[in-house]
PDB file of C-alpha atoms and ligand atoms in Angstrom:
ATOM      1  CA  MET N   1      -7.487 -18.847  11.409  1.00 91.00           C
ATOM      2  CA  ALA N   2      -6.734 -15.118  10.132  1.00 95.00           C
ATOM      3  CA  GLN N   3      -8.406 -14.544   6.885  1.00 94.00           C
ATOM      4  CA  ILE N   4      -7.549 -11.844   4.281  1.00 95.00           C
ATOM      5  CA  VAL N   5     -10.915 -10.021   3.765  1.00 95.00           C
ATOM      6  CA  GLY N   6      -9.721  -8.071   0.847  1.00 97.00           C
ATOM      7  CA  GLY N   7      -7.020  -5.752  -0.577  1.00 98.00           C
ATOM      8  CA  ILE N   8      -6.861  -1.887  -1.511  1.00 98.00           C
ATOM      9  CA  ALA N   9      -4.377   0.038  -3.403  1.00 98.00           C
ATOM     10  CA  THR N  10      -4.648   4.015  -3.294  1.00 98.00           C
ATOM     11  CA  SER N  11      -2.236   6.821  -3.952  1.00 98.00           C
ATOM     12  CA  HIS N  12      -0.845   8.460  -0.920  1.00 98.00           C
ATOM     13  CA  ILE N  13       0.055  12.424  -1.815  1.00 98.00           C
ATOM     14  CA  PRO N  14       0.615  14.494   0.966  1.00 97.00           C
ATOM     15  CA  ALA N  15      -1.629  17.416  -0.669  1.00 97.00           C
ATOM     16  CA  ILE N  16      -4.411  14.934   0.071  1.00 97.00           C
ATOM     17  CA  GLY N  17      -3.771  15.087   3.642  1.00 97.00           C
ATOM     18  CA  ASN N  18      -3.930  18.906   3.625  1.00 97.00           C
ATOM     19  CA  ALA N  19      -7.153  18.863   1.714  1.00 97.00           C
ATOM     20  CA  ILE N  20      -8.476  16.968   4.345  1.00 97.00           C
ATOM     21  CA  ALA N  21      -7.314  19.148   7.185  1.00 96.00           C
ATOM     22  CA  LYS N  22      -8.775  21.977   5.328  1.00 96.00           C
ATOM     23  CA  GLY N  23     -12.149  20.077   4.787  1.00 97.00           C
ATOM     24  CA  LEU N  24     -11.842  20.710   0.806  1.00 98.00           C
ATOM     25  CA  GLN N  25     -13.183  17.438  -0.274  1.00 98.00           C
ATOM     26  CA  GLU N  26     -16.455  18.990  -1.865  1.00 98.00           C
ATOM     27  CA  GLU N  27     -14.165  21.440  -4.079  1.00 98.00           C
ATOM     28  CA  PRO N  28     -14.449  20.956  -7.597  1.00 98.00           C
ATOM     29  CA  TYR N  29     -10.435  20.343  -7.835  1.00 98.00           C
ATOM     30  CA  TRP N  30     -10.844  17.506  -5.027  1.00 98.00           C
ATOM     31  CA  ARG N  31     -14.361  16.129  -5.565  1.00 98.00           C
ATOM     32  CA  PRO N  32     -13.435  13.637  -8.358  1.00 98.00           C
ATOM     33  CA  PHE N  33     -10.793  12.401  -6.189  1.00 98.00           C
ATOM     34  CA  PHE N  34     -12.489  11.909  -3.013  1.00 98.00           C
ATOM     35  CA  ALA N  35     -15.770  10.515  -4.700  1.00 97.00           C
ATOM     36  CA  GLY N  36     -13.818   7.594  -5.395  1.00 97.00           C
ATOM     37  CA  PHE N  37     -13.516   6.636  -1.656  1.00 98.00           C
ATOM     38  CA  GLU N  38     -17.139   6.452  -0.844  1.00 98.00           C
ATOM     39  CA  ARG N  39     -17.521   2.784  -2.299  1.00 98.00           C
ATOM     40  CA  ALA N  40     -14.289   1.720  -0.594  1.00 98.00           C
ATOM     41  CA  ARG N  41     -15.516   3.066   3.001  1.00 98.00           C
ATOM     42  CA  ALA N  42     -18.960   1.250   2.161  1.00 97.00           C
ATOM     43  CA  TRP N  43     -17.194  -1.830   1.291  1.00 97.00           C
ATOM     44  CA  LEU N  44     -15.077  -1.683   4.563  1.00 97.00           C
ATOM     45  CA  LYS N  45     -18.086  -1.314   6.590  1.00 97.00           C
ATOM     46  CA  GLU N  46     -19.128  -4.937   5.350  1.00 95.00           C
ATOM     47  CA  ALA N  47     -15.635  -6.267   5.348  1.00 95.00           C
ATOM     48  CA  ARG N  48     -15.276  -5.335   9.001  1.00 96.00           C
ATOM     49  CA  PRO N  49     -11.023  -5.824   9.048  1.00 97.00           C
ATOM     50  CA  ASP N  50      -9.482  -6.144  12.556  1.00 98.00           C
ATOM     51  CA  VAL N  51      -6.066  -5.327  11.112  1.00 98.00           C
ATOM     52  CA  ALA N  52      -4.776  -3.656   8.320  1.00 98.00           C
ATOM     53  CA  VAL N  53      -1.264  -4.568   6.917  1.00 98.00           C
ATOM     54  CA  VAL N  54       0.099  -1.517   5.112  1.00 99.00           C
ATOM     55  CA  ILE N  55       2.674  -1.834   2.506  1.00 99.00           C
ATOM     56  CA  TYR N  56       4.009   1.632   1.554  1.00 98.00           C
ATOM     57  CA  LYS N  57       7.304   3.323   0.914  1.00 98.00           C
ATOM     58  CA  ASP N  58       9.160   5.395   3.512  1.00 98.00           C
ATOM     59  CA  HIS N  59       9.988   8.844   1.936  1.00 98.00           C
ATOM     60  CA  GLY N  60      12.834   9.449   4.481  1.00 97.00           C
ATOM     61  CA  LEU N  61      10.915   9.872   7.830  1.00 98.00           C
ATOM     62  CA  ASN N  62      12.070   6.547   9.167  1.00 98.00           C
ATOM     63  CA  PHE N  63      14.568   5.364   6.743  1.00 98.00           C
ATOM     64  CA  PHE N  64      17.094   7.538   5.175  1.00 96.00           C
ATOM     65  CA  LEU N  65      19.517   7.256   2.372  1.00 96.00           C
ATOM     66  CA  ASP N  66      22.345   6.107   4.739  1.00 97.00           C
ATOM     67  CA  LYS N  67      20.297   2.844   5.859  1.00 96.00           C
ATOM     68  CA  MET N  68      17.655   1.566   3.412  1.00 97.00           C
ATOM     69  CA  PRO N  69      16.362  -1.806   3.888  1.00 98.00           C
ATOM     70  CA  THR N  70      14.787  -3.443   0.779  1.00 98.00           C
ATOM     71  CA  PHE N  71      12.152  -4.905   2.935  1.00 98.00           C
ATOM     72  CA  ALA N  72      11.159  -3.804   6.766  1.00 98.00           C
ATOM     73  CA  VAL N  73       8.256  -5.049   8.898  1.00 98.00           C
ATOM     74  CA  GLY N  74       7.062  -3.080  11.954  1.00 98.00           C
ATOM     75  CA  ALA N  75       6.951  -5.213  15.134  1.00 98.00           C
ATOM     76  CA  ALA N  76       5.787  -2.501  17.714  1.00 98.00           C
ATOM     77  CA  ALA N  77       2.822  -2.046  20.019  1.00 98.00           C
ATOM     78  CA  ALA N  78       2.153   1.520  18.267  1.00 98.00           C
ATOM     79  CA  TYR N  79       3.436   3.495  15.567  1.00 98.00           C
ATOM     80  CA  ARG N  80       3.784   7.196  15.460  1.00 98.00           C
ATOM     81  CA  HIS N  81       3.572   9.851  12.721  1.00 98.00           C
ATOM     82  CA  ALA N  82       5.750  12.864  12.912  1.00 97.00           C
ATOM     83  CA  ASP N  83       6.300  16.173  10.934  1.00 96.00           C
ATOM     84  CA  GLU N  84       7.899  15.364   7.546  1.00 95.00           C
ATOM     85  CA  GLY N  85       7.750  19.086   6.421  1.00 94.00           C
ATOM     86  CA  TRP N  86       4.766  18.946   4.039  1.00 94.00           C
ATOM     87  CA  GLY N  87       2.602  21.081   6.432  1.00 92.00           C
ATOM     88  CA  LEU N  88       0.501  18.037   7.387  1.00 93.00           C
ATOM     89  CA  PRO N  89      -0.993  17.742  10.811  1.00 93.00           C
ATOM     90  CA  VAL N  90       0.726  14.919  12.702  1.00 96.00           C
ATOM     91  CA  ALA N  91      -1.594  11.914  12.538  1.00 96.00           C
ATOM     92  CA  ARG N  92      -3.067  10.249  15.636  1.00 97.00           C
ATOM     93  CA  PRO N  93      -0.877   7.182  16.814  1.00 98.00           C
ATOM     94  CA  PHE N  94      -1.917   3.869  15.396  1.00 98.00           C
ATOM     95  CA  ALA N  95      -2.261   0.855  17.612  1.00 98.00           C
ATOM     96  CA  GLY N  96       0.161  -2.159  16.280  1.00 98.00           C
ATOM     97  CA  ASP N  97      -0.345  -5.977  16.666  1.00 98.00           C
ATOM     98  CA  ALA N  98       2.877  -7.126  17.893  1.00 98.00           C
ATOM     99  CA  ALA N  99       2.049 -10.640  18.052  1.00 98.00           C
ATOM    100  CA  LEU N 100       1.017 -10.898  14.458  1.00 98.00           C
ATOM    101  CA  SER N 101       4.143  -8.806  13.245  1.00 98.00           C
ATOM    102  CA  TRP N 102       6.412 -11.386  14.767  1.00 98.00           C
ATOM    103  CA  HIS N 103       4.454 -14.219  13.096  1.00 98.00           C
ATOM    104  CA  LEU N 104       4.815 -12.517   9.850  1.00 98.00           C
ATOM    105  CA  ILE N 105       8.286 -11.931  10.483  1.00 98.00           C
ATOM    106  CA  GLU N 106       9.039 -15.521  11.534  1.00 98.00           C
ATOM    107  CA  SER N 107       6.928 -16.763   8.534  1.00 98.00           C
ATOM    108  CA  LEU N 108       8.790 -14.310   6.104  1.00 98.00           C
ATOM    109  CA  VAL N 109      12.287 -15.267   7.103  1.00 98.00           C
ATOM    110  CA  ALA N 110      11.338 -18.867   6.869  1.00 97.00           C
ATOM    111  CA  ASP N 111      10.206 -18.087   3.484  1.00 97.00           C
ATOM    112  CA  ALA N 112      13.288 -16.665   2.536  1.00 97.00           C
ATOM    113  CA  PHE N 113      12.651 -13.103   2.746  1.00 98.00           C
ATOM    114  CA  ASP N 114      15.382 -11.615   4.938  1.00 97.00           C
ATOM    115  CA  ILE N 115      13.465  -8.591   6.192  1.00 98.00           C
ATOM    116  CA  VAL N 116      14.572  -5.984   8.713  1.00 98.00           C
ATOM    117  CA  SER N 117      12.382  -6.196  11.772  1.00 98.00           C
ATOM    118  CA  CYS N 118      11.673  -2.561  13.460  1.00 98.00           C
ATOM    119  CA  GLN N 119      10.563  -2.484  17.034  1.00 98.00           C
ATOM    120  CA  GLU N 120      10.207   1.114  16.801  1.00 98.00           C
ATOM    121  CA  MET N 121       9.006   2.902  13.624  1.00 98.00           C
ATOM    122  CA  LEU N 122       7.795   6.152  12.487  1.00 98.00           C
ATOM    123  CA  VAL N 123       5.071   6.051   9.688  1.00 98.00           C
ATOM    124  CA  ASP N 124       4.891   8.537   7.233  1.00 98.00           C
ATOM    125  CA  HIS N 125       2.274  10.345   4.866  1.00 98.00           C
ATOM    126  CA  ALA N 126       2.445   7.070   2.775  1.00 98.00           C
ATOM    127  CA  PHE N 127       0.743   5.192   5.580  1.00 98.00           C
ATOM    128  CA  THR N 128      -0.929   8.150   7.429  1.00 98.00           C
ATOM    129  CA  VAL N 129      -2.728   9.644   4.374  1.00 98.00           C
ATOM    130  CA  PRO N 130      -4.519   6.388   2.926  1.00 98.00           C
ATOM    131  CA  MET N 131      -5.768   5.384   6.609  1.00 98.00           C
ATOM    132  CA  SER N 132      -7.149   8.817   6.820  1.00 98.00           C
ATOM    133  CA  LEU N 133      -8.869   8.198   3.382  1.00 98.00           C
ATOM    134  CA  LEU N 134     -10.244   5.067   4.476  1.00 98.00           C
ATOM    135  CA  TRP N 135     -11.242   5.876   8.038  1.00 98.00           C
ATOM    136  CA  PRO N 136     -11.856   9.543   7.980  1.00 95.00           C
ATOM    137  CA  GLY N 137     -13.489  11.503  10.860  1.00 88.00           C
ATOM    138  CA  GLY N 138     -10.905  11.470  13.741  1.00 86.00           C
ATOM    139  CA  GLY N 139     -11.325   9.644  17.024  1.00 90.00           C
ATOM    140  CA  GLU N 140      -9.752   6.059  17.219  1.00 93.00           C
ATOM    141  CA  TRP N 141      -8.541   4.045  14.309  1.00 98.00           C
ATOM    142  CA  PRO N 142     -10.840   1.241  13.833  1.00 98.00           C
ATOM    143  CA  VAL N 143      -8.095  -1.234  13.108  1.00 98.00           C
ATOM    144  CA  LYS N 144      -4.602  -2.282  14.305  1.00 98.00           C
ATOM    145  CA  THR N 145      -1.932  -1.805  11.847  1.00 98.00           C
ATOM    146  CA  ILE N 146       1.278  -3.633  10.706  1.00 98.00           C
ATOM    147  CA  PRO N 147       3.397  -1.478   8.695  1.00 98.00           C
ATOM    148  CA  ILE N 148       5.742  -3.039   5.810  1.00 99.00           C
ATOM    149  CA  VAL N 149       8.147  -0.813   3.922  1.00 98.00           C
ATOM    150  CA  ILE N 150       9.422  -1.849   0.471  1.00 98.00           C
ATOM    151  CA  ASN N 151      12.655   0.239  -0.918  1.00 98.00           C
ATOM    152  CA  THR N 152      10.993   2.177  -3.730  1.00 97.00           C
ATOM    153  CA  VAL N 153      13.270   5.087  -3.073  1.00 97.00           C
ATOM    154  CA  GLN N 154      17.028   4.444  -3.597  1.00 96.00           C
ATOM    155  CA  HIS N 155      18.912   2.154  -6.244  1.00 96.00           C
ATOM    156  CA  PRO N 156      19.055  -0.710  -6.399  1.00 97.00           C
ATOM    157  CA  LEU N 157      15.377  -1.364  -5.887  1.00 98.00           C
ATOM    158  CA  PRO N 158      13.889  -4.790  -5.547  1.00 98.00           C
ATOM    159  CA  SER N 159      12.356  -6.061  -8.904  1.00 98.00           C
ATOM    160  CA  PRO N 160       8.617  -6.058  -9.455  1.00 98.00           C
ATOM    161  CA  LYS N 161       8.487  -9.758  -9.512  1.00 98.00           C
ATOM    162  CA  ARG N 162      10.320  -9.888  -6.184  1.00 98.00           C
ATOM    163  CA  CYS N 163       7.812  -7.412  -4.650  1.00 98.00           C
ATOM    164  CA  PHE N 164       5.057  -9.729  -6.058  1.00 98.00           C
ATOM    165  CA  HIS N 165       6.520 -12.881  -4.611  1.00 98.00           C
ATOM    166  CA  PHE N 166       7.107 -10.710  -1.198  1.00 98.00           C
ATOM    167  CA  GLY N 167       3.369 -10.397  -1.241  1.00 98.00           C
ATOM    168  CA  GLN N 168       2.501 -13.535  -1.864  1.00 97.00           C
ATOM    169  CA  ALA N 169       4.580 -14.572   1.302  1.00 98.00           C
ATOM    170  CA  ILE N 170       2.714 -11.986   3.315  1.00 98.00           C
ATOM    171  CA  GLY N 171      -0.455 -13.671   2.058  1.00 97.00           C
ATOM    172  CA  ARG N 172       0.845 -17.028   3.253  1.00 96.00           C
ATOM    173  CA  ALA N 173       1.962 -15.425   6.485  1.00 97.00           C
ATOM    174  CA  ILE N 174      -1.343 -14.244   7.422  1.00 97.00           C
ATOM    175  CA  ALA N 175      -3.354 -17.182   6.213  1.00 95.00           C
ATOM    176  CA  SER N 176      -1.253 -19.188   8.762  1.00 96.00           C
ATOM    177  CA  TYR N 177      -1.786 -16.943  11.682  1.00 97.00           C
ATOM    178  CA  PRO N 178      -3.918 -19.189  14.063  1.00 97.00           C
ATOM    179  CA  GLU N 179      -5.947 -16.343  15.693  1.00 96.00           C
ATOM    180  CA  LYS N 180      -9.470 -15.428  14.341  1.00 96.00           C
ATOM    181  CA  LEU N 181      -8.553 -11.979  12.514  1.00 97.00           C
ATOM    182  CA  ARG N 182     -10.132 -10.261   9.670  1.00 96.00           C
ATOM    183  CA  VAL N 183      -7.116  -8.820   7.658  1.00 97.00           C
ATOM    184  CA  LEU N 184      -7.189  -6.152   5.211  1.00 98.00           C
ATOM    185  CA  VAL N 185      -4.093  -5.626   2.990  1.00 98.00           C
ATOM    186  CA  LEU N 186      -3.397  -2.315   1.897  1.00 98.00           C
ATOM    187  CA  GLY N 187      -0.673  -1.080  -0.880  1.00 98.00           C
ATOM    188  CA  THR N 188       0.181   2.533  -1.213  1.00 98.00           C
ATOM    189  CA  GLY N 189       1.521   4.929  -3.917  1.00 98.00           C
ATOM    190  CA  GLY N 190       1.352   5.461  -7.728  1.00 96.00           C
ATOM    191  CA  LEU N 191       0.101   5.834  -9.945  1.00 98.00           C
ATOM    192  CA  SER N 192       2.591   7.465 -12.588  1.00 98.00           C
ATOM    193  CA  HIS N 193       4.283  10.489 -11.102  1.00 98.00           C
ATOM    194  CA  GLN N 194       7.910  11.908 -11.184  1.00 98.00           C
ATOM    195  CA  LEU N 195       8.658  14.738  -8.823  1.00 97.00           C
ATOM    196  CA  GLU N 196      12.034  15.716  -9.878  1.00 96.00           C
ATOM    197  CA  GLY N 197      14.545  16.345 -12.900  1.00 96.00           C
ATOM    198  CA  ALA N 198      13.941  16.913 -16.745  1.00 96.00           C
ATOM    199  CA  ARG N 199      10.649  14.601 -16.543  1.00 97.00           C
ATOM    200  CA  ALA N 200       8.978  16.506 -13.357  1.00 97.00           C
ATOM    201  CA  GLY N 201       5.396  16.182 -13.681  1.00 97.00           C
ATOM    202  CA  PHE N 202       5.576  13.145 -16.057  1.00 98.00           C
ATOM    203  CA  ILE N 203       2.114  11.095 -16.253  1.00 98.00           C
ATOM    204  CA  ASN N 204       1.698   8.265 -18.487  1.00 98.00           C
ATOM    205  CA  LYS N 205      -2.358   7.567 -18.396  1.00 98.00           C
ATOM    206  CA  LYS N 206      -2.194   4.711 -21.035  1.00 98.00           C
ATOM    207  CA  PHE N 207       0.285   2.530 -18.677  1.00 98.00           C
ATOM    208  CA  ASP N 208      -1.742   3.641 -15.598  1.00 98.00           C
ATOM    209  CA  LEU N 209      -4.975   2.221 -17.007  1.00 98.00           C
ATOM    210  CA  LEU N 210      -3.016  -0.915 -18.319  1.00 98.00           C
ATOM    211  CA  CYS N 211      -1.935  -1.342 -14.549  1.00 98.00           C
ATOM    212  CA  LEU N 212      -5.362  -0.976 -13.249  1.00 98.00           C
ATOM    213  CA  ASP N 213      -6.548  -3.924 -15.646  1.00 98.00           C
ATOM    214  CA  LYS N 214      -3.640  -6.061 -15.118  1.00 98.00           C
ATOM    215  CA  ILE N 215      -3.441  -5.717 -11.340  1.00 98.00           C
ATOM    216  CA  VAL N 216      -6.888  -7.322 -11.390  1.00 97.00           C
ATOM    217  CA  ALA N 217      -6.654 -10.427 -13.476  1.00 94.00           C
ATOM    218  CA  HIS N 218      -2.912 -10.728 -14.607  1.00 96.00           C
ATOM    219  CA  PRO N 219      -0.653  -9.275 -11.848  1.00 97.00           C
ATOM    220  CA  GLU N 220       2.183 -11.565 -13.405  1.00 97.00           C
ATOM    221  CA  ALA N 221       2.203  -9.195 -16.536  1.00 98.00           C
ATOM    222  CA  LEU N 222       3.095  -6.356 -14.545  1.00 98.00           C
ATOM    223  CA  ALA N 223       5.692  -8.515 -12.320  1.00 98.00           C
ATOM    224  CA  ARG N 224       7.573  -9.024 -15.793  1.00 98.00           C
ATOM    225  CA  TYR N 225       8.589  -5.422 -15.947  1.00 98.00           C
ATOM    226  CA  THR N 226      11.899  -4.360 -14.615  1.00 98.00           C
ATOM    227  CA  ALA N 227      12.437  -1.351 -11.984  1.00 98.00           C
ATOM    228  CA  MET N 228      13.982   0.462 -14.522  1.00 98.00           C
ATOM    229  CA  ASP N 229      11.133  -0.544 -17.039  1.00 98.00           C
ATOM    230  CA  LEU N 230       8.760   1.346 -14.344  1.00 98.00           C
ATOM    231  CA  VAL N 231      10.753   4.300 -14.034  1.00 98.00           C
ATOM    232  CA  ALA N 232      10.724   4.925 -17.667  1.00 98.00           C
ATOM    233  CA  LEU N 233       6.955   3.841 -17.947  1.00 98.00           C
ATOM    234  CA  ALA N 234       5.355   5.174 -14.719  1.00 98.00           C
ATOM    235  CA  GLY N 235       8.227   8.046 -13.647  1.00 98.00           C
ATOM    236  CA  SER N 236      10.848   7.653 -10.945  1.00 97.00           C
ATOM    237  CA  GLN N 237       8.010   7.876  -8.070  1.00 98.00           C
ATOM    238  CA  GLY N 238       5.615   5.725 -10.259  1.00 98.00           C
ATOM    239  CA  VAL N 239       7.847   2.790  -8.863  1.00 98.00           C
ATOM    240  CA  GLU N 240       5.254   2.998  -5.872  1.00 98.00           C
ATOM    241  CA  LEU N 241       3.497   0.497  -8.026  1.00 98.00           C
ATOM    242  CA  MET N 242       5.698  -2.239  -6.629  1.00 98.00           C
ATOM    243  CA  ASN N 243       3.539  -1.586  -3.335  1.00 98.00           C
ATOM    244  CA  TRP N 244       0.482  -2.381  -5.432  1.00 98.00           C
ATOM    245  CA  LEU N 245       2.017  -5.525  -6.556  1.00 98.00           C
ATOM    246  CA  ALA N 246       2.809  -6.633  -3.146  1.00 98.00           C
ATOM    247  CA  MET N 247      -0.884  -5.977  -2.042  1.00 98.00           C
ATOM    248  CA  ARG N 248      -2.026  -8.062  -4.998  1.00 98.00           C
ATOM    249  CA  GLY N 249       0.404 -10.992  -4.437  1.00 97.00           C
ATOM    250  CA  ALA N 250      -0.978 -11.252  -0.653  1.00 97.00           C
ATOM    251  CA  LEU N 251      -4.434 -12.167  -2.238  1.00 97.00           C
ATOM    252  CA  THR N 252      -5.233 -15.383  -3.913  1.00 81.00           C
ATOM    253  CA  GLY N 253      -4.984 -16.060  -7.417  1.00 78.00           C
ATOM    254  CA  GLU N 254      -8.531 -15.193  -8.432  1.00 88.00           C
ATOM    255  CA  VAL N 255      -9.910 -11.755  -7.148  1.00 95.00           C
ATOM    256  CA  ARG N 256     -13.111  -9.773  -7.556  1.00 95.00           C
ATOM    257  CA  GLU N 257     -12.951  -6.166  -8.432  1.00 97.00           C
ATOM    258  CA  ILE N 258     -15.296  -4.352  -6.152  1.00 97.00           C
ATOM    259  CA  HIS N 259     -14.312  -0.830  -7.179  1.00 98.00           C
ATOM    260  CA  ARG N 260     -11.930   1.563  -8.990  1.00 98.00           C
ATOM    261  CA  ASN N 261     -11.157   5.151  -9.579  1.00 98.00           C
ATOM    262  CA  TYR N 262      -8.703   7.027 -11.653  1.00 98.00           C
ATOM    263  CA  HIS N 263      -8.343  10.752 -11.740  1.00 98.00           C
ATOM    264  CA  ILE N 264      -5.437  12.985 -13.045  1.00 97.00           C
ATOM    265  CA  PRO N 265      -3.990  15.112 -11.530  1.00 97.00           C
ATOM    266  CA  ILE N 266      -3.657  15.460  -7.795  1.00 98.00           C
ATOM    267  CA  SER N 267      -0.639  17.654  -7.404  1.00 97.00           C
ATOM    268  CA  ASN N 268       1.829  16.065  -9.595  1.00 97.00           C
ATOM    269  CA  THR N 269       0.491  12.513  -9.739  1.00 98.00           C
ATOM    270  CA  ALA N 270      -1.942  10.290 -11.286  1.00 98.00           C
ATOM    271  CA  THR N 271      -4.196   8.831  -8.574  1.00 98.00           C
ATOM    272  CA  GLY N 272      -5.483   5.441  -8.626  1.00 98.00           C
ATOM    273  CA  LEU N 273      -7.831   3.543  -6.260  1.00 98.00           C
ATOM    274  CA  MET N 274      -8.658  -0.108  -6.364  1.00 98.00           C
ATOM    275  CA  VAL N 275     -10.576  -2.481  -4.090  1.00 98.00           C
ATOM    276  CA  LEU N 276     -10.457  -6.190  -4.523  1.00 98.00           C
ATOM    277  CA  GLU N 277     -11.850  -9.140  -2.904  1.00 96.00           C
ATOM    278  CA  ASN N 278     -10.201 -12.653  -2.643  1.00 89.00           C
ATOM    279  CA  GLU N 279     -12.181 -14.972  -4.890  1.00 82.00           C
ATOM    280  CA  THR N 280     -10.852 -18.247  -3.646  1.00 68.00           C
ATOM    281  CA  LEU N 281      -9.362 -19.739  -0.376  1.00 60.00           C
ATOM    282  CA  PRO N 282      -5.518 -19.112  -0.064  1.00 55.00           C
ATOM    283  CA  THR N 283      -3.314 -22.081  -0.302  1.00 53.00           C
ATOM    284  CA  ILE N 284      -0.666 -22.129   2.463  1.00 53.00           C
ATOM    285  CA  ARG N 285       2.806 -23.134   0.903  1.00 53.00           C
ATOM    286  CA  HIS N 286       5.996 -22.113   2.093  1.00 53.00           C
ATOM    287  CA  PRO N 287       8.518 -23.116  -0.928  1.00 52.00           C
ATOM    288  CA  ALA N 288      11.771 -22.166   0.810  1.00 50.00           C
ATOM    289  CA  ALA N 289      10.729 -24.583   3.769  1.00 44.00           C
ATOM    290  CA  ALA N 290       9.757 -27.356   1.433  1.00 41.00           C
TER     291      ALA N 290
HETATM  292  C1  LIG O 301       3.112  13.790  -4.372  1.00 88.79           C
HETATM  293  C2  LIG O 301       3.476  12.202  -4.790  1.00 88.79           C
HETATM  294  C3  LIG O 301       3.739  11.519  -3.893  1.00 88.79           C
HETATM  295  O1  LIG O 301       3.745  10.190  -3.895  1.00 88.79           O
HETATM  296  C4  LIG O 301       4.505  11.837  -2.414  1.00 88.79           C
HETATM  297  O2  LIG O 301       5.126  10.815  -1.929  1.00 88.79           O
HETATM  298  C5  LIG O 301       4.764  13.049  -2.322  1.00 88.79           C
HETATM  299  C6  LIG O 301       4.231  13.930  -3.131  1.00 88.79           C
HETATM  300  C7  LIG O 301       2.907  14.638  -5.090  1.00 88.79           C
HETATM  301  O3  LIG O 301       2.575  14.668  -6.484  1.00 88.79           O
HETATM  302  O4  LIG O 301       2.856  15.758  -4.772  1.00 88.79           O
HETATM  303 FE1  LIG O 302       5.157   8.833  -2.465  1.00 88.79          FE
END
């Protein structure tokens, strides 16, 4: 059976991709941010995932405001990045695992998540930047990938609770896949930031630190906020935290914290990194099918 080896959550700011392209990792501005990833990479070497399920937000590259699915799952053999206008180099293509994608899609729909399945899907910086942070250095990506998009862009957003439950359903889907695969679940975005309007530049360190604590031991506490609470507390793009909640939902009840990092700011954003391992074996239960 497939096994979730752990979960990682990280910010996905385009400026990070530019810093990687220019080799600025050791510069004083960047060092505290990039240093956080050394432990994550060491952990990945031991965890040896075959596949990364990447839960993120599409910022307008694949979906635009005219067609905005709440939840979408990639089901392609490969995924391409494209120029989003940030000046980022276009990332090397990512291999998919279409068989696992279709298993996830069938299981999620059986579990009452009526997702959009995408046999073609462009992946944006929220997917490519975290991948480059975790597996730097070029060459073939060492994992296959499954992109999963949650609408944290345009009203109405799903609730944090719904995203947590979506993550739990993803966890059940992975755990019921009969192939022997080691799966990493990655959630990208956050922490607090707002890029537009009167509160542009808004950061809430107190709330971010609460999120870092709660995501480990009490994710249900974060799932009790409404999406509008998150806008107020974390900024209009801070709602990307919902991707962290979905990642956490895919893990089992008890997790072990391997590593965290928090650094303010990179560009306009409070950056967070969290590496978690499953403490207990998952229970496979499909409430909607029961
Ligand atoms: C920034 C942050 C984001 O999450 C994003 O998607 C784009 C830009 C920023 O802080 O610059
Ligand atoms: Fe973003």
